[in-house]
Each structure stands twice: as structure tokens, then as C-alpha cells.
Short mmCIF file of C-alpha atoms in Angstrom, two decimals:
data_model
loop_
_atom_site.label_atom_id
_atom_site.label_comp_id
_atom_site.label_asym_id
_atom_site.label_seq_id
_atom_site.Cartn_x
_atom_site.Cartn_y
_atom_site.Cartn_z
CA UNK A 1 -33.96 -264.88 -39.32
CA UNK A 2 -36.54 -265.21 -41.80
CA UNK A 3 -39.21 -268.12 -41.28
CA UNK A 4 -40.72 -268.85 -44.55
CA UNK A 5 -38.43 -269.70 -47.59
CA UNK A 6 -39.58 -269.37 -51.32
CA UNK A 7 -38.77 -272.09 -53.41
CA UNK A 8 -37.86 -270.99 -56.56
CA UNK A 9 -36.18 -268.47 -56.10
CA UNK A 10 -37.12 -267.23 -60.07
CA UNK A 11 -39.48 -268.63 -62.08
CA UNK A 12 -39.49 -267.87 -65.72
CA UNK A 13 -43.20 -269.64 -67.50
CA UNK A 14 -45.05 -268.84 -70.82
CA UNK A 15 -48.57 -267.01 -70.56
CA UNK A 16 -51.36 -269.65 -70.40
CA UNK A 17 -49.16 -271.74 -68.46
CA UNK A 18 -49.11 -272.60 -64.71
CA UNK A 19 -47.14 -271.38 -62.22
CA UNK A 20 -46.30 -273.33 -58.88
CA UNK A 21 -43.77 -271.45 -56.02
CA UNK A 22 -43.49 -273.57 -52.61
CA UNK A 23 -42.55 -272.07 -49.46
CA UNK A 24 -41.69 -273.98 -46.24
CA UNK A 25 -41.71 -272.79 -42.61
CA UNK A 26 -39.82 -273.49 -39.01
CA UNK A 27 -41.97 -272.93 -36.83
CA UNK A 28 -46.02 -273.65 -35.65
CA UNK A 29 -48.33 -271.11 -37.38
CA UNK A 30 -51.91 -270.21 -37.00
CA UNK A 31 -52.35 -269.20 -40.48
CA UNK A 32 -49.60 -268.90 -43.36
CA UNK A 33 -50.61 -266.36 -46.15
CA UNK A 34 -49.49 -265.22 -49.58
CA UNK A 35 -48.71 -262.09 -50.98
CA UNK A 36 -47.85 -260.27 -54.72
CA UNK A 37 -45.36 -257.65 -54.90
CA UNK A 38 -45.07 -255.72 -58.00
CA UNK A 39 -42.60 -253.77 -58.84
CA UNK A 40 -42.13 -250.84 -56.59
CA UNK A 41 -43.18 -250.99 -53.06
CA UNK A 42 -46.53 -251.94 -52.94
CA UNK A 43 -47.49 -255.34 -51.34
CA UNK A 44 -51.37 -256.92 -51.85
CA UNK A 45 -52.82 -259.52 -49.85
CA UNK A 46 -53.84 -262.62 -52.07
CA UNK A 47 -54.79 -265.55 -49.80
CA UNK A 48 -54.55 -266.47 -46.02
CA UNK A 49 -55.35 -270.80 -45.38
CA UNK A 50 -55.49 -271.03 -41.68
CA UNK A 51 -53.85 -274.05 -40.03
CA UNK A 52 -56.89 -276.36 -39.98
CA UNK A 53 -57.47 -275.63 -43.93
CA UNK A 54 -55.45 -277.81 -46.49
CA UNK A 55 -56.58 -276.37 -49.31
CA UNK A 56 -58.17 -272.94 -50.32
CA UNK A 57 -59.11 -271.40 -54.01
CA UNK A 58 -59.31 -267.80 -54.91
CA UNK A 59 -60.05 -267.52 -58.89
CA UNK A 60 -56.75 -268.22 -60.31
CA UNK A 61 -55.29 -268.99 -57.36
CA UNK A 62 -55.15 -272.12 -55.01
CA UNK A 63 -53.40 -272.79 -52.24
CA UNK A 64 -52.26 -275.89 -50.18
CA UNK A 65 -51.03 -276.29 -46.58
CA UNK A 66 -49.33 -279.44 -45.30
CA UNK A 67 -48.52 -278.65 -41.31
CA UNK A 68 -46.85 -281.94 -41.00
CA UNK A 69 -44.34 -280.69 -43.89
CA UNK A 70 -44.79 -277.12 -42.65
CA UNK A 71 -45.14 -276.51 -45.99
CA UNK A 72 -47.88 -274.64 -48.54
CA UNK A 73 -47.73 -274.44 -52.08
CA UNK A 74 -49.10 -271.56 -54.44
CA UNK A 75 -50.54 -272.32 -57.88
CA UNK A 76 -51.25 -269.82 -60.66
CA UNK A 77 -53.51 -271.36 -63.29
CA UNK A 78 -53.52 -269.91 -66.69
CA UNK A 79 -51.22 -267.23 -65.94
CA UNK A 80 -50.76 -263.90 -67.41
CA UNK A 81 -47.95 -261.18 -68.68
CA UNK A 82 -49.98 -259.33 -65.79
CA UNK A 83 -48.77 -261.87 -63.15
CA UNK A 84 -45.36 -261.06 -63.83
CA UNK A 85 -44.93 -260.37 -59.77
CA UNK A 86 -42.63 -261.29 -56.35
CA UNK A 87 -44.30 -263.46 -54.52
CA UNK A 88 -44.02 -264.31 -51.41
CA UNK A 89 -45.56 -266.90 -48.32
CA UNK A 90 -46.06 -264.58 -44.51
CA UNK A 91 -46.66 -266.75 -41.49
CA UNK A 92 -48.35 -266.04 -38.16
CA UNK A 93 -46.80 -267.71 -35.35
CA UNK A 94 -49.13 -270.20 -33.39
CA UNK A 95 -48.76 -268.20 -30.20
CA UNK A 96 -50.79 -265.23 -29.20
CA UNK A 97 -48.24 -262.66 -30.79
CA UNK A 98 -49.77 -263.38 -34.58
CA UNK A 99 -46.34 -261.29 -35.69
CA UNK A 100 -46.10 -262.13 -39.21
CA UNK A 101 -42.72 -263.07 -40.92
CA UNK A 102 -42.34 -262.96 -44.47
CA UNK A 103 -39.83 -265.50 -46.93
CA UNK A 104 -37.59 -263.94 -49.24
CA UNK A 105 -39.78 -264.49 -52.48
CA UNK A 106 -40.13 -265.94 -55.78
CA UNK A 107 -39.65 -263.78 -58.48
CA UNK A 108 -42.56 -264.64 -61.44
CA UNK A 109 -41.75 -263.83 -65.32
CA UNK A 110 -44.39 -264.44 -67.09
CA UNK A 111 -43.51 -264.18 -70.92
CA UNK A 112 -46.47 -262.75 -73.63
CA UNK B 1 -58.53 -242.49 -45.93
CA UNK B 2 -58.95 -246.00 -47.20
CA UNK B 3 -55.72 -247.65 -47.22
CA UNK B 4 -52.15 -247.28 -45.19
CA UNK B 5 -50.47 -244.03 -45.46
CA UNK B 6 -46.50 -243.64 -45.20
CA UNK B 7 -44.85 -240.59 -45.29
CA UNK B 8 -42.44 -239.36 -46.58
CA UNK B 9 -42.35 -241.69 -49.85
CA UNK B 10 -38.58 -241.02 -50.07
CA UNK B 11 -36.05 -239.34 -47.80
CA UNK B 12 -32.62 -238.85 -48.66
CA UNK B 13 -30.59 -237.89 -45.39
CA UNK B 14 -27.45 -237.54 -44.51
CA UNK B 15 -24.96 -240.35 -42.73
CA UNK B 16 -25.42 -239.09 -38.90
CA UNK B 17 -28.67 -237.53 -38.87
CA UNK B 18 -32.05 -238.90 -37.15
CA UNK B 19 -35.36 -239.82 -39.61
CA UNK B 20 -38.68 -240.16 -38.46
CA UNK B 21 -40.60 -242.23 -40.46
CA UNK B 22 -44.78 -242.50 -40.31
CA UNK B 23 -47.57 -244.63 -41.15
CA UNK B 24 -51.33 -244.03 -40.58
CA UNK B 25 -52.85 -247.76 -40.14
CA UNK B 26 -56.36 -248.25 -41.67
CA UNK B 27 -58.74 -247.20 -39.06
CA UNK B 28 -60.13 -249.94 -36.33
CA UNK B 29 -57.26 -252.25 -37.62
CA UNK B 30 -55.23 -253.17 -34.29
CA UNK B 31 -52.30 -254.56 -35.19
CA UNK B 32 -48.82 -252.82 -36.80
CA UNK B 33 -46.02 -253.61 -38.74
CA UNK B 34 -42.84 -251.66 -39.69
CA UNK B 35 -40.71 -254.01 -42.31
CA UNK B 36 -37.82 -253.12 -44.08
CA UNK B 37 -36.72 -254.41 -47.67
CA UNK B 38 -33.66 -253.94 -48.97
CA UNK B 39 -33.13 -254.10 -53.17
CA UNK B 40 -34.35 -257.03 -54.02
CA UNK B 41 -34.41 -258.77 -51.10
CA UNK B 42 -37.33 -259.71 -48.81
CA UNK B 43 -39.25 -258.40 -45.87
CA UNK B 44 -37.34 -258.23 -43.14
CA UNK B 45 -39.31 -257.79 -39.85
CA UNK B 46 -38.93 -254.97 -37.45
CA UNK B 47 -41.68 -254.40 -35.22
CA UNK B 48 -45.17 -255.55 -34.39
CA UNK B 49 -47.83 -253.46 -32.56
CA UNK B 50 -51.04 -255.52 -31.14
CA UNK B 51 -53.36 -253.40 -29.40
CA UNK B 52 -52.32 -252.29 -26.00
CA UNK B 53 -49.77 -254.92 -25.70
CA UNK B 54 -46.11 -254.41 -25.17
CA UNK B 55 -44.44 -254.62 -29.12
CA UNK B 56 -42.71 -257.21 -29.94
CA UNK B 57 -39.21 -255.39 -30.59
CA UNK B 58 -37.25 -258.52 -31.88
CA UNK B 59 -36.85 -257.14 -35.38
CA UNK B 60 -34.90 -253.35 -34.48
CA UNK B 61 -31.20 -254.37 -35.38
CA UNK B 62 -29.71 -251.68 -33.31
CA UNK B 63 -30.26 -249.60 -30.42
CA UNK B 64 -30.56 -246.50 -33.22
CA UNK B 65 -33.77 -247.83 -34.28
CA UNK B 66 -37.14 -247.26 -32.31
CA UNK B 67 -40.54 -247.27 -32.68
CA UNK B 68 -43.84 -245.97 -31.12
CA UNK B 69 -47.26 -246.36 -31.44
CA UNK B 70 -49.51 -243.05 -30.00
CA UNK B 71 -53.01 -243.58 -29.34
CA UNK B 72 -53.44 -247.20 -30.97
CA UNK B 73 -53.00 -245.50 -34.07
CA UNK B 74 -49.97 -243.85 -35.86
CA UNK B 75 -47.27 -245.32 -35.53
CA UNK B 76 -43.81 -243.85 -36.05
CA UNK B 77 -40.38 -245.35 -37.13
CA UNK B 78 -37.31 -243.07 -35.62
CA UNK B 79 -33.65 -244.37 -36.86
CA UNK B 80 -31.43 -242.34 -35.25
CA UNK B 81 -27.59 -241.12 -36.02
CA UNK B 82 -28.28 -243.50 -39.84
CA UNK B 83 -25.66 -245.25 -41.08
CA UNK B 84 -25.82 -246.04 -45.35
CA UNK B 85 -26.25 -249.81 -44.55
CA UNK B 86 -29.96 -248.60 -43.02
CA UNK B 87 -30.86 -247.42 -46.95
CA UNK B 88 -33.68 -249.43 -47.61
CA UNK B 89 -37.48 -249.40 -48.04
CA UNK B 90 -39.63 -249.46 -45.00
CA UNK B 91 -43.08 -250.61 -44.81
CA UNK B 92 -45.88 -250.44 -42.71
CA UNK B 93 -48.67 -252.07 -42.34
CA UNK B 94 -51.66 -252.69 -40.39
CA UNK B 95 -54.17 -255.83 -39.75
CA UNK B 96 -57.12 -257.18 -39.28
CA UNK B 97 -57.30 -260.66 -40.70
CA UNK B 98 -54.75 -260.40 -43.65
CA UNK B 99 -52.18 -257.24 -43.62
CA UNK B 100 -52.59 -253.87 -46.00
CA UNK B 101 -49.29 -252.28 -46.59
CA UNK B 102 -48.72 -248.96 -47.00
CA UNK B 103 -46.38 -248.06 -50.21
CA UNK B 104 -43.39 -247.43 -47.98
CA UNK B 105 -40.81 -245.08 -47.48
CA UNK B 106 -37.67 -245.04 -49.97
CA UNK B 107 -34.62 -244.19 -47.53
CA UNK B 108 -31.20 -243.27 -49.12
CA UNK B 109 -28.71 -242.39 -46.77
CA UNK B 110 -26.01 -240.28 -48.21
#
């Protein structure tokens, strides 16, 4: 079964606004990361916030990570038509495997 | 080259037959993944290659699927006797601190 679950499951936002998906987790991780799907196949790495991180920023992006929730949180700021995307959180389990589950996604309209 | 490699992009096979899928990893990255994502659905895991460890297999859903891993290196994804319920995208991809994924293989079985 799948360890991280997207929360919304759609997300439908004007351009210039934000954009906030959530994704919660089972199980201990060592690092929880986020990733863009367009559509088509290919998959791009945005951000990876380790365990002992709370917070981490990447331009538009920021990320939060509560372990006590097992939770983490994805903000777009000022989004774009171009972010119009599936999203979704990947976590690597805390023991020495690293094997990296994904959630089922959020799907991200962003309207011109 | 610089990214992950899959091959074939799309395979259309018949119900019965045996597919081998492939995926060159980005070189020096040591771990492997094969996923497989149905229409508009997530990632579902498969199998995870770390180095010289055993894989962790947990992902296959049948017997008909396997997986190898030659040289630390390519990796390919063998479904045998497919059924249509295994018509899907699979993905690859490989890992160093954050995972590049390969643009995956389109299987339609017919």
C-alpha cells in the first residue's frame, strides 16, 4: 500500500495565487521529498527536507515537515499557468533500505 | 548520456507473451527503481536496487513479474505471460540523493 497520501486530491487556483497540497505518511522516514509530474511520463525532482529539517525553501517553493504529525506541506507562491502539474510527496523509510514510496498526487490547475 | 534511459517508450504486446523492459540508470548513481503508474493514478512501487544488496522485491504483484540488475547498472523489468490488467506505464529511476526518472515505458497489452 501506498505510504504518503496527497491531500487534495485536485486543486483548481488562479495564476498569482498560492497553492498549498499536504501529504501525510505511516511510517518513520529519513527524508520525505516532492516531486512535479507533467503531463506525460516524466517525473522531476523539486525538493527533499530530511527528517531533522522543518522547513526548507527552493524559489517558489517551500516546504514544511512535522515528524510528530508525519506530515509535510508544499507551498507554491505566486503560481503560474506553467505550474499546472501532479504533484506528489515520496518518502524514504527510516531504515537502511531508503526504498522510496510515492502518494497518489494532487492534481494542480492553475488558471491564466 | 545525462539522464535515465528507458526503452522501448511504448510496447504494445499481445495478452500471453513475455516483455522485457530496460532502463540505463545515470552513471555512479547506486540505487534503482522500477514503478508502475497506471492512468491517472500514482506510483506504485515495484522494485528497489541498492548497490550489491539483495532488492527489495515487495512491490512485484505476481510471480510473472521479475527484475534484474547486471553489473550495478542496467537494470531490466521482465513481465512474463502479460495479462491487460499489467497495461500501464513503468518507470525507472535511479538515485543518488533525490531520484531522476527515466520517461518510462507505455505498455498496452492487447
Amino acid at each position: 500500500s501506498q505510504q504518503g497520501e496527497e491531500d487534495p486530491q485536485a486543486l483548481s487556483i488562479q495564476e498569482g495565487e498560492n497553492a498549498t497540497m499536504n501529504c501525510s505518511y505511516k511510517t518513520s522516514i529519513n527524508n520525505l521529498q516532492w516531486y512535479r509530474q507533467n503531463s506525460g511520463r516524466g517525473l522531476v525532482h523539486l525538493i527533499l527536507i530530511r527528517s531533522n529539517e522543518r522547513e526548507k525553501h527552493s524559489g517558489r517553493l517551500r516546504v514544511t515537515l512535522d515528524t510528530s504529525k508525519k506530515s509535510s506541506s508544499l507551498l507554491i507562491t505566486a503560481s503560474r499557468a506553467a505550474d499546472t502539474a501532479s504533484y506528489f510527496c515520496a518518502t524514504a523509510a527510516a531504515d537502511s533500505s531508503y526504498k522510496l514510496i510515492f502518494g497518489s498526487g494532487t492534481r494542480l490547475l492553475v488558471r491564466p | 548520456g545525462a539522464g535515465v534511459s528507458q526503452s522501448p517508450s511504448n510496447k504494445v504486446t499481445e495478452k500471453g507473451k513475455d516483455v522485457e523492459l530496460r532502463c540505463d540508470p545515470i552513471s555512479g548513481h547506486t540505487a534503482l527503481y522500477w514503478y508502475r503508474q497506471s492512468l491517472g493514478q500514482g506510483l506504485e512501487f515495484l522494485i528497489y536496487f541498492q548497490g550489491n544488496s539483495a532488492p527489495d522485491k515487495s512491490g512485484l504483484p505476481s510471480d510473472r513479474f521479475s527484475a534484474e540488475r547486471t553489473g550495478g547498472s542496467v537494470s531490466t523489468l521482465t513481465i512474463q505471460r502479460t495479462q491487460q490488467e499489467d497495461s500501464a506505464v513503468y518507470l525507472c529511476a535511479s538515485s543518488l540523493n533525490g531520484a531522476f526518472f527515466g520517461q518510462g515505458t507505455r505498455l498496452t497489452v492487447v
